[in-house]
PDB file of C-alpha atoms in Angstrom:
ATOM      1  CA  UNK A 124     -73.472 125.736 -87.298  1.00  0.00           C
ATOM      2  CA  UNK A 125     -70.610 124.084 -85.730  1.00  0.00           C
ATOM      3  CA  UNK A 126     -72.016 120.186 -86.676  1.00  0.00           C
ATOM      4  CA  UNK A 127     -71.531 121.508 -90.362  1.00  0.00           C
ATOM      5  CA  UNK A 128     -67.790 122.073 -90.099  1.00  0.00           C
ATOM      6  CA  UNK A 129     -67.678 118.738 -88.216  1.00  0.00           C
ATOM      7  CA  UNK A 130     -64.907 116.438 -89.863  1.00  0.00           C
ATOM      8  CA  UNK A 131     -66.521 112.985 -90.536  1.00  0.00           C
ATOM      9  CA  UNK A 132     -64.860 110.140 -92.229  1.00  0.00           C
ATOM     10  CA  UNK A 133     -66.839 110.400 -95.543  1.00  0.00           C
ATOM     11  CA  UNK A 134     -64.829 114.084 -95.811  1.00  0.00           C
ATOM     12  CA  UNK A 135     -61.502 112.893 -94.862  1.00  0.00           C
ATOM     13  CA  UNK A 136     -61.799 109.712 -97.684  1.00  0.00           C
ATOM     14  CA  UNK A 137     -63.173 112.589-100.008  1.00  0.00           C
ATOM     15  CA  UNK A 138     -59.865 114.535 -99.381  1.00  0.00           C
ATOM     16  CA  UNK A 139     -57.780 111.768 -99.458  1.00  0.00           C
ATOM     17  CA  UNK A 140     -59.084 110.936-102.783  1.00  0.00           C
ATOM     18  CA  UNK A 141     -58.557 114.568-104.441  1.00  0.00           C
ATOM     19  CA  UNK A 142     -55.108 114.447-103.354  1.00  0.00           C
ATOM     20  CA  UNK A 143     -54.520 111.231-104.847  1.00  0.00           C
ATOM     21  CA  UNK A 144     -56.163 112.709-107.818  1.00  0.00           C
ATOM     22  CA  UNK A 145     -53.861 115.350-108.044  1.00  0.00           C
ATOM     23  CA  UNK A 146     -50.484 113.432-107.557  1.00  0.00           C
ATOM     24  CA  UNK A 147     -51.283 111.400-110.046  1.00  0.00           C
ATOM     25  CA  UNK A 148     -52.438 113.553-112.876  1.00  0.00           C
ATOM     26  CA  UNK A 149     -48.593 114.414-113.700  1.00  0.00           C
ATOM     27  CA  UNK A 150     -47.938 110.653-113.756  1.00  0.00           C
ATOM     28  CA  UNK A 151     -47.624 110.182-117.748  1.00  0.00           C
ATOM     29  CA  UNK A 152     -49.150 106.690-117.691  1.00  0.00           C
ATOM     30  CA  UNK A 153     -46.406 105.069-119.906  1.00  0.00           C
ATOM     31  CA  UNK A 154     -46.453 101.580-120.359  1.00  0.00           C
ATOM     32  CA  UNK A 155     -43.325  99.035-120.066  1.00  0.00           C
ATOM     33  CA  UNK A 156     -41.016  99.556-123.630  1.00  0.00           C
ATOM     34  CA  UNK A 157     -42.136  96.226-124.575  1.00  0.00           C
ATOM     35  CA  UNK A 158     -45.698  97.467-124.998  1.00  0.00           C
ATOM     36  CA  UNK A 159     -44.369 100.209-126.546  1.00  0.00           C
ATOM     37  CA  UNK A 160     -43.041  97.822-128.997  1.00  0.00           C
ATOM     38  CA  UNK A 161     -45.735  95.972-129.372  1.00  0.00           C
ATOM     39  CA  UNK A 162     -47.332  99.374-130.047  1.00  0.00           C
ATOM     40  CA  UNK A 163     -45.473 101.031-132.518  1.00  0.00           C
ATOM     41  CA  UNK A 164     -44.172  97.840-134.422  1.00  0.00           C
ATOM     42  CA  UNK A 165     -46.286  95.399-134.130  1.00  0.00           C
ATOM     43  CA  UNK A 166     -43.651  93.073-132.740  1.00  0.00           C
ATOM     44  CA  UNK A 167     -43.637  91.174-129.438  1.00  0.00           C
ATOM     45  CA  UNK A 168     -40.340  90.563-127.965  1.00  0.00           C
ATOM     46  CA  UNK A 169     -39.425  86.753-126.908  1.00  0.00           C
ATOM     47  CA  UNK A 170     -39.689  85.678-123.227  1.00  0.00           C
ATOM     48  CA  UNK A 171     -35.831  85.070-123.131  1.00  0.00           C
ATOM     49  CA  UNK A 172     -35.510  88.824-123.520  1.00  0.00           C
ATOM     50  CA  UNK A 173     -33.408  90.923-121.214  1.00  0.00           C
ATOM     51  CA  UNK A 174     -33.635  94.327-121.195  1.00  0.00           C
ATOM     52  CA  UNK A 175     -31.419  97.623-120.142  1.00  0.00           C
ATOM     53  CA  UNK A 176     -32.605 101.133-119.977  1.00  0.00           C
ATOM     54  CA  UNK A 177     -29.806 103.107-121.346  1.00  0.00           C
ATOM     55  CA  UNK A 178     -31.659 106.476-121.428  1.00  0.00           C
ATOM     56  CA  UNK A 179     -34.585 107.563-120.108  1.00  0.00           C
ATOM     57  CA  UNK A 180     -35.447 111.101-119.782  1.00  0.00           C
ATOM     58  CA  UNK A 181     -39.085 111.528-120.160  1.00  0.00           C
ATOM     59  CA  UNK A 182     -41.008 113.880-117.582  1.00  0.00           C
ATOM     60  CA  UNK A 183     -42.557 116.715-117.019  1.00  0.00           C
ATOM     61  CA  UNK A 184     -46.192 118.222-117.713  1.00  0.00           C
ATOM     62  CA  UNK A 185     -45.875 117.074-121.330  1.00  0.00           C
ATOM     63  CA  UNK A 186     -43.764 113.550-121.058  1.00  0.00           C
ATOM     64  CA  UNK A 187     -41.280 114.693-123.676  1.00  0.00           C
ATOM     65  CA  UNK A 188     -37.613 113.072-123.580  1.00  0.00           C
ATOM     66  CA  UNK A 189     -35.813 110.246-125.038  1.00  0.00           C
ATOM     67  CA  UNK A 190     -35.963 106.318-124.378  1.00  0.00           C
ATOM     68  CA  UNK A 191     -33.343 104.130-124.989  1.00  0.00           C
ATOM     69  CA  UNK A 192     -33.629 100.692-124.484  1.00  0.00           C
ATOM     70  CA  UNK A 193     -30.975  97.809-125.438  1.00  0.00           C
ATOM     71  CA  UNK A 194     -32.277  94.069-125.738  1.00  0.00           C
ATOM     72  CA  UNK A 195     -30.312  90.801-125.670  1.00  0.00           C
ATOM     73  CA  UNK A 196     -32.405  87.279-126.336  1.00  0.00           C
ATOM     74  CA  UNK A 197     -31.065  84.241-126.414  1.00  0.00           C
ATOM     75  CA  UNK A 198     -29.387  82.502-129.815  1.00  0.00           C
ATOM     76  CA  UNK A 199     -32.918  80.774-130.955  1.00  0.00           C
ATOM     77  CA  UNK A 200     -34.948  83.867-130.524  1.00  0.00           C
ATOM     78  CA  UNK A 201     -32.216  86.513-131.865  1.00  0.00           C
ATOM     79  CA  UNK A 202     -31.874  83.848-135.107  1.00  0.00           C
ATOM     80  CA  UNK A 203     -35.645  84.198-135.385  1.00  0.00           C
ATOM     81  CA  UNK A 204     -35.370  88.069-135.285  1.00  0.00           C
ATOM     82  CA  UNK A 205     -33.469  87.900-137.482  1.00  0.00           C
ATOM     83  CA  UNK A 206     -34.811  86.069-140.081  1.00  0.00           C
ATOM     84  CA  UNK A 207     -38.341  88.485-139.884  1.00  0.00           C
ATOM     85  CA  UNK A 208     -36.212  90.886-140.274  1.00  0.00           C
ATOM     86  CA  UNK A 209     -34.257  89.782-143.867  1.00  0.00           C
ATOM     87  CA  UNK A 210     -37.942  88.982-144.998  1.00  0.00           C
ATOM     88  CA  UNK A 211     -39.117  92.703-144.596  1.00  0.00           C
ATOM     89  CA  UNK A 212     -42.207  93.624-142.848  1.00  0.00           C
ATOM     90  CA  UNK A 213     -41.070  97.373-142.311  1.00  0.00           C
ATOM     91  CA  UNK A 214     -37.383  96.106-141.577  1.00  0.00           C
ATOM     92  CA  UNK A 215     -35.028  98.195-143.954  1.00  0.00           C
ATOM     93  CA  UNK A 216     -31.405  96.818-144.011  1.00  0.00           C
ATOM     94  CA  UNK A 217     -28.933  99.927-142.340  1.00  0.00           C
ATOM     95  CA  UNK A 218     -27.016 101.403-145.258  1.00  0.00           C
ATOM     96  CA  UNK A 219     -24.797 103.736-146.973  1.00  0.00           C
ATOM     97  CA  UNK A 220     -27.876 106.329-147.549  1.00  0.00           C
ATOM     98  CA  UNK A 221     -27.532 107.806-143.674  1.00  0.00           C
ATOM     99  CA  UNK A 222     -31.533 107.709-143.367  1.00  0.00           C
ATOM    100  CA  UNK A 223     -30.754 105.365-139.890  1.00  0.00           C
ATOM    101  CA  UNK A 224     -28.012 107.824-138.705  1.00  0.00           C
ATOM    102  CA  UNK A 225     -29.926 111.414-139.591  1.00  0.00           C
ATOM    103  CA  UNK A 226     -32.232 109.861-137.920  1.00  0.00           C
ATOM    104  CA  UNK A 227     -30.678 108.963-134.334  1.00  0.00           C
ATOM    105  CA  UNK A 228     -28.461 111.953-134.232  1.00  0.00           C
ATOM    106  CA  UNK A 229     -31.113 114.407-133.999  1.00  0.00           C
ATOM    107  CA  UNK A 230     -31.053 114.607-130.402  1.00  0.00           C
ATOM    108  CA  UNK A 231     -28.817 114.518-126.856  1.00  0.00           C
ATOM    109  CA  UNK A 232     -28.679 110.639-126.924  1.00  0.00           C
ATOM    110  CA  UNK A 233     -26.143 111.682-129.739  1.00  0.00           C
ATOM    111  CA  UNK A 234     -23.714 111.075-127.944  1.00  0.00           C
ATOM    112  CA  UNK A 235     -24.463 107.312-127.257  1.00  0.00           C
ATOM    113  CA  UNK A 236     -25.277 106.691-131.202  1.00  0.00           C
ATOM    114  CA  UNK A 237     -22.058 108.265-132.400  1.00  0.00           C
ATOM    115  CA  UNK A 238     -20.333 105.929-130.773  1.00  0.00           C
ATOM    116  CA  UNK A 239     -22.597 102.840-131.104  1.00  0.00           C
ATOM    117  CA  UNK A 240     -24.149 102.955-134.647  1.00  0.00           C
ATOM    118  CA  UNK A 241     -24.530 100.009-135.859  1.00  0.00           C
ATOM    119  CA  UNK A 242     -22.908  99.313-139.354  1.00  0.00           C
ATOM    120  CA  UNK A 243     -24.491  96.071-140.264  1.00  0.00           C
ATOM    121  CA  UNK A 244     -28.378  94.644-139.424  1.00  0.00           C
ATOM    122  CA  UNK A 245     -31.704  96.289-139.749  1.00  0.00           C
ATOM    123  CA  UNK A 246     -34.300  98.706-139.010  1.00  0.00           C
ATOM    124  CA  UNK A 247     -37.644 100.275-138.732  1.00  0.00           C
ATOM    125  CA  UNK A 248     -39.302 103.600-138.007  1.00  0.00           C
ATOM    126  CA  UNK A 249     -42.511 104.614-136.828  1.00  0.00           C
ATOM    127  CA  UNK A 250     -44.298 107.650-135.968  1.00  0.00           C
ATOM    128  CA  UNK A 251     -44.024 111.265-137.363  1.00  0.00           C
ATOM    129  CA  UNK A 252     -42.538 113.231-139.193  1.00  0.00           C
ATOM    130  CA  UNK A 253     -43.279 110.482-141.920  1.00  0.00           C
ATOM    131  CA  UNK A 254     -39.914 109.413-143.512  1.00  0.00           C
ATOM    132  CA  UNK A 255     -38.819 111.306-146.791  1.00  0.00           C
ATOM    133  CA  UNK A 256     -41.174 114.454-145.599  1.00  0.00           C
ATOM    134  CA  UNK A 257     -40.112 117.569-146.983  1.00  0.00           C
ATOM    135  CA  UNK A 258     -42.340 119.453-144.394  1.00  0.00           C
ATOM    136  CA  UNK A 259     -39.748 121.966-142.302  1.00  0.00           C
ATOM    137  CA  UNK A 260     -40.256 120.113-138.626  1.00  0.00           C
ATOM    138  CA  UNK A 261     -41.107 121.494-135.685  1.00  0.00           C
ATOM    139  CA  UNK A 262     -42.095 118.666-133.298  1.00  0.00           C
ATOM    140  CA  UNK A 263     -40.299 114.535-133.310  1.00  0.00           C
ATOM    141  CA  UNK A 264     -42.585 112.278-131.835  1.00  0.00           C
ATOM    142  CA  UNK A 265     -41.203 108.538-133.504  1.00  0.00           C
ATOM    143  CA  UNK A 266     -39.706 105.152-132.424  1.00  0.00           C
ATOM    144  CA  UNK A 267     -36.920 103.316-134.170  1.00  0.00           C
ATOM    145  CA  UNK A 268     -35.916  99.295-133.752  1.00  0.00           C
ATOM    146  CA  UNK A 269     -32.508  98.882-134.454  1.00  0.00           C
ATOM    147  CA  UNK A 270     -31.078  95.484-134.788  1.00  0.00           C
ATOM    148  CA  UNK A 271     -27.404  95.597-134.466  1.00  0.00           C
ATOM    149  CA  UNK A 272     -26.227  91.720-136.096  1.00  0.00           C
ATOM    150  CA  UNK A 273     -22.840  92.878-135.062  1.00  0.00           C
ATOM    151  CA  UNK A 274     -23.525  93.097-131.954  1.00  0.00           C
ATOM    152  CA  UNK A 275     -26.704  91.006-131.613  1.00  0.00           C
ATOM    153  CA  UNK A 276     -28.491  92.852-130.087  1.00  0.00           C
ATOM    154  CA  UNK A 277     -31.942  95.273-130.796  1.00  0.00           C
ATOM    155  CA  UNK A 278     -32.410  99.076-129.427  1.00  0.00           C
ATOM    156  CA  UNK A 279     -35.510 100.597-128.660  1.00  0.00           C
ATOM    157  CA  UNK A 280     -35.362 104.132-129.392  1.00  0.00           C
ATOM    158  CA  UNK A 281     -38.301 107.116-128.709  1.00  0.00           C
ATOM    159  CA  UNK A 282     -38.379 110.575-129.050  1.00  0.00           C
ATOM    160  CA  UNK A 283     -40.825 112.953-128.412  1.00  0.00           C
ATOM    161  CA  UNK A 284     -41.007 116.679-128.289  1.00  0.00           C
TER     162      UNK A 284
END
């Protein structure tokens, strides 16, 4: 009876491996932002790109939070951004309307947008709620591209709740 509680190596890899298991099934599997942007826009970001994480709070069971990611490219590639953007493709030019701002004031990161909104350059939206629903919400799970021309630079943004 005793050689069946005996520990062998087989059992100790076998336990090793469930605890591995386990650590990593609250790991959320996210992918870098640019694949996220690749993702959701369709858009792959230059090789001169440099990136800062301004906010990240994703976590948890679920993976909900914020992302907030700023991107600076050199003068060739940020001309070139431009210029897709100006010819459309999903790039709406920031207005008057307050679409941009309603939309990036809807959570904590608030505070960064109030004071950063950009007043001139572009943007796009994807996920859900779809824009112009008149469904009463109840979960945000969407990306925004902002690019700033003042500035020159472009802001990842994700929420999801």
């Amino acid at each position: 009876m005793a050689e069946i509680y005996r520990k062998t190596p087989q059992l100790h890899l076998f336990r090793g491996s469930l605890v591995l298991c386990v650590l990593l099934s609250g790991c959320s599997g996210a992918v870098s932002n640019a694949d996220d942007v690749q993702s959701d826009f369709s858009l792959t970001l230059p090789a001169s790109t440099v990136s800062e994480r301004l906010i990240e709070t994703h976590g948890g069971f679920h993976g909900d939070g914020v992302t907030l990611t700023r991107y600076i490219f050199s003068q060739e590639d940020y001309d070139s951004l431009v210029a897709q953007a100006q010819g459309g493709g999903g790039w709406q030019t920031i207005g008057q309307d307050g679409q941009l701002s309603d939309i990036l004031l809807i959570d904590e990161s608030e505070g960064f947008w109030a004071q950063n909104l950009p007043a001139d350059g572009y943007w796009m939206y994807a996920g859900t709620p779809a824009l112009g629903s008149e469904e009463e919400i109840y979960s945000y799970n969407f990306s925004v591209l902002v690019l700033d021309t003042d500035r020159e630079t472009l802001y990842y943004y994700a929420l999801d709740t």
